[in-house]
Amino acid sequence: MSLAASETTLRDALRDAGHLLPGPRPGIDGHGPEFEAVVDGIWRAYFDRAPAGTPVMAFGPLIDAAQFTATDYPRSFPHLVGEVEVFDGGDAEHGALIRDIDAGADWTTHFVPSGMTFVPATCENVYPRYAGTLEGPTIVACRSWCFRHEPSDDPMRMVSFRICEYVYLGSADGAESFRTDWLGLLLEFFTDLGLEVASDRANDPFFGRIGAMLAANQRRSGMKNEISIALYPDRRTAISSVNTHRTHFADSFGIRQAGGEPAHTACAGFGIERVAIALFAAHGMTTADWPEPVRAVLRLP
Amino acid sequence: MMSRTEQTVREALAEVGNLDEDAMSLAADASLADAGLTSHAAVSLLLEIEDRLGIEFPPEQMTPETMASIRAIEAGIEALS
């Protein structure tokens, strides 16, 4: 039994309840106060699981363009990337810009790359900060706004959204233990929130011709696990993932273990709005009516 | 005697493979993954070989098996002709 009949019935129910404030194009709806209370409750409850002394980092939606390309994200998902451009002209160029806007012409030609891109996953802003030698195995809690250009009528698929996650940097064995431990922790976390979840190997939407090869590699390696729910009748919907990266980010950013060898990394997190929508689909559009244990975990007023 | 195709594959591997071992002397049937070829580097290698030889691998050959070893890549290229 699915939680919603279709993408549009779920989207319309969320909009009718004032949880999503319709935007002029898909994927950039605003959020009402009850929705935001759930969002805050979710990431706070997840961060409550942090081991003592865990550094907590929050970022905006941007990343340095050179650091972004070093993550290799554009190799796999160029279709999701957003690059930020800025105006750097003088008075003459400003005049030309205004004339183009007034004429309804293409005004974006007056802008140039800023050296920044939108960040598609929060942890990409963490790895470069650990360039150098780690003092020891490290776990970081982080959250930020993110951007992925995949506009859709499915309310679960947003262009602008927030991710919260834990990142591990350390040894190969440590990364593997982190993956096992945090996959278990996330399954328990969602179960405590009243969601019926299951985990499986991930199946990411890699781009184009070469994407077939990357997808086959991903399935075979088992380096990414997804946690999903039965939201729609025709398919399961992923709400969370746990990834190991071997030494990929260590090689890109020069992160070394105390002994000098490249660090292994892993991450475990979720899109916060996605989990919030899953909760509204599971428990109804009024949080006052949600099961008390769920309200308690989220510390809803 | 090394074939021209094998020579091209080894040169492409040396250029973009970022291997732990010497691409010119690596055994033709050695696992490229074991030699340090990551999945991302395998993509760069495939594109580099296509550029150098003016070929395009069809979708059914876009698999990790095609890039498993120098010999496997050679066989994939020969299957195109």
Coordinates of N, CA and C in Angstrom, one line a residue, chain B residues 25-79:
Chain B
S25 N 54.3 -1.1 -19.5 CA 54.9 -2.4 -19.3 C 53.9 -3.4 -18.6
L26 N 52.7 -2.8 -18.2 CA 51.7 -3.6 -17.5 C 51.3 -4.8 -18.4
A27 N 51.1 -6.0 -17.8 CA 50.7 -7.2 -18.6 C 49.3 -6.9 -19.2
A28 N 49.2 -7.3 -20.5 CA 48.0 -7.0 -21.3 C 46.7 -7.6 -20.6
D29 N 46.9 -8.7 -19.9 CA 45.7 -9.3 -19.3 C 45.5 -8.9 -17.8
A30 N 46.4 -8.0 -17.3 CA 46.3 -7.6 -15.9 C 45.0 -6.8 -15.7
S31 N 44.4 -7.0 -14.5 CA 43.2 -6.2 -14.1 C 43.6 -4.7 -14.0
L32 N 42.9 -3.9 -14.8 CA 43.2 -2.4 -14.7 C 42.7 -1.9 -13.3
A33 N 41.6 -2.5 -12.8 CA 41.1 -2.0 -11.5 C 42.1 -2.3 -10.4
D34 N 42.8 -3.5 -10.5 CA 43.8 -3.8 -9.5 C 45.0 -2.9 -9.7
A35 N 45.2 -2.4 -10.9 CA 46.4 -1.5 -11.2 C 46.1 -0.1 -10.8
G36 N 44.8 0.2 -10.3 CA 44.5 1.5 -9.7 C 43.6 2.3 -10.6
L37 N 43.0 1.7 -11.7 CA 42.1 2.5 -12.5 C 40.7 2.6 -11.8
T38 N 40.4 3.8 -11.5 CA 39.1 4.1 -10.8 C 38.0 4.1 -11.9
S39 N 36.7 4.1 -11.4 CA 35.6 4.1 -12.4 C 35.6 5.4 -13.1
H40 N 36.0 6.5 -12.4 CA 36.0 7.8 -13.1 C 37.2 7.9 -14.1
A41 N 38.3 7.3 -13.7 CA 39.4 7.3 -14.7 C 39.1 6.4 -15.9
A42 N 38.3 5.4 -15.7 CA 37.9 4.5 -16.8 C 37.1 5.3 -17.8
V43 N 36.3 6.2 -17.3 CA 35.5 7.0 -18.2 C 36.5 7.9 -19.1
S44 N 37.4 8.5 -18.4 CA 38.4 9.4 -19.1 C 39.2 8.6 -20.1
L45 N 39.5 7.3 -19.7 CA 40.3 6.5 -20.6 C 39.5 6.1 -21.9
L46 N 38.2 5.8 -21.7 CA 37.3 5.4 -22.8 C 37.2 6.6 -23.8
L47 N 37.0 7.8 -23.2 CA 36.9 9.0 -24.1 C 38.2 9.3 -24.8
E48 N 39.3 9.1 -24.1 CA 40.6 9.3 -24.7 C 40.9 8.4 -25.9
I49 N 40.5 7.1 -25.7 CA 40.7 6.1 -26.7 C 39.8 6.4 -27.9
E50 N 38.6 6.8 -27.7 CA 37.7 7.2 -28.8 C 38.3 8.3 -29.6
D51 N 38.8 9.3 -28.9 CA 39.4 10.5 -29.6 C 40.6 10.1 -30.4
R52 N 41.5 9.3 -29.8 CA 42.7 8.9 -30.5 C 42.4 8.1 -31.7
L53 N 41.4 7.2 -31.7 CA 41.2 6.3 -32.8 C 40.0 6.7 -33.7
G54 N 39.3 7.8 -33.3 CA 38.2 8.2 -34.1 C 37.1 7.2 -34.1
I55 N 36.8 6.6 -33.0 CA 35.8 5.6 -32.9 C 34.8 6.0 -31.8
E56 N 33.6 5.2 -31.8 CA 32.7 5.4 -30.7 C 32.2 4.1 -30.2
F57 N 32.4 3.8 -29.0 CA 31.9 2.5 -28.4 C 30.3 2.6 -28.4
P58 N 29.7 1.5 -28.8 CA 28.2 1.5 -28.7 C 27.7 1.3 -27.3
P59 N 26.5 1.6 -27.0 CA 26.0 1.5 -25.6 C 26.2 0.1 -25.0
E60 N 26.1 -1.0 -25.8 CA 26.2 -2.3 -25.2 C 27.6 -2.6 -24.7
Q61 N 28.6 -1.8 -25.2 CA 30.0 -2.0 -24.8 C 30.4 -1.0 -23.7
M62 N 29.4 -0.2 -23.2 CA 29.7 0.8 -22.1 C 29.6 0.0 -20.8
T63 N 30.5 -0.9 -20.6 CA 30.4 -1.7 -19.3 C 31.8 -1.8 -18.7
P64 N 31.8 -2.1 -17.4 CA 33.1 -2.3 -16.8 C 34.0 -3.4 -17.4
E65 N 33.3 -4.4 -18.0 CA 34.0 -5.5 -18.6 C 34.9 -5.0 -19.8
T66 N 34.4 -4.0 -20.6 CA 35.1 -3.5 -21.7 C 36.4 -2.9 -21.3
M67 N 36.4 -2.3 -20.1 CA 37.6 -1.6 -19.6 C 38.4 -2.5 -18.6
A68 N 38.2 -3.8 -18.6 CA 38.7 -4.7 -17.5 C 40.3 -4.8 -17.6
S69 N 40.8 -4.9 -18.8 CA 42.2 -5.0 -19.0 C 42.6 -4.4 -20.4
I70 N 43.9 -4.3 -20.7 CA 44.3 -3.8 -22.0 C 43.8 -4.7 -23.1
R71 N 43.9 -6.0 -22.8 CA 43.4 -7.0 -23.8 C 41.9 -6.9 -24.1
A72 N 41.1 -6.7 -23.0 CA 39.7 -6.5 -23.1 C 39.3 -5.3 -23.9
I73 N 40.1 -4.2 -23.7 CA 39.8 -3.0 -24.5 C 40.1 -3.2 -26.0
E74 N 41.3 -3.9 -26.2 CA 41.7 -4.2 -27.6 C 40.6 -5.0 -28.3
A75 N 40.1 -6.0 -27.6 CA 39.0 -6.9 -28.1 C 37.8 -6.1 -28.4
G76 N 37.4 -5.1 -27.5 CA 36.3 -4.3 -27.7 C 36.4 -3.4 -29.0
I77 N 37.7 -2.9 -29.2 CA 37.9 -2.0 -30.3 C 37.9 -2.9 -31.6
E78 N 38.5 -4.1 -31.6 CA 38.5 -4.9 -32.8 C 37.0 -5.4 -33.1
A79 N 36.2 -5.5 -32.1 CA 34.8 -5.9 -32.4 C 34.0 -4.9 -33.2

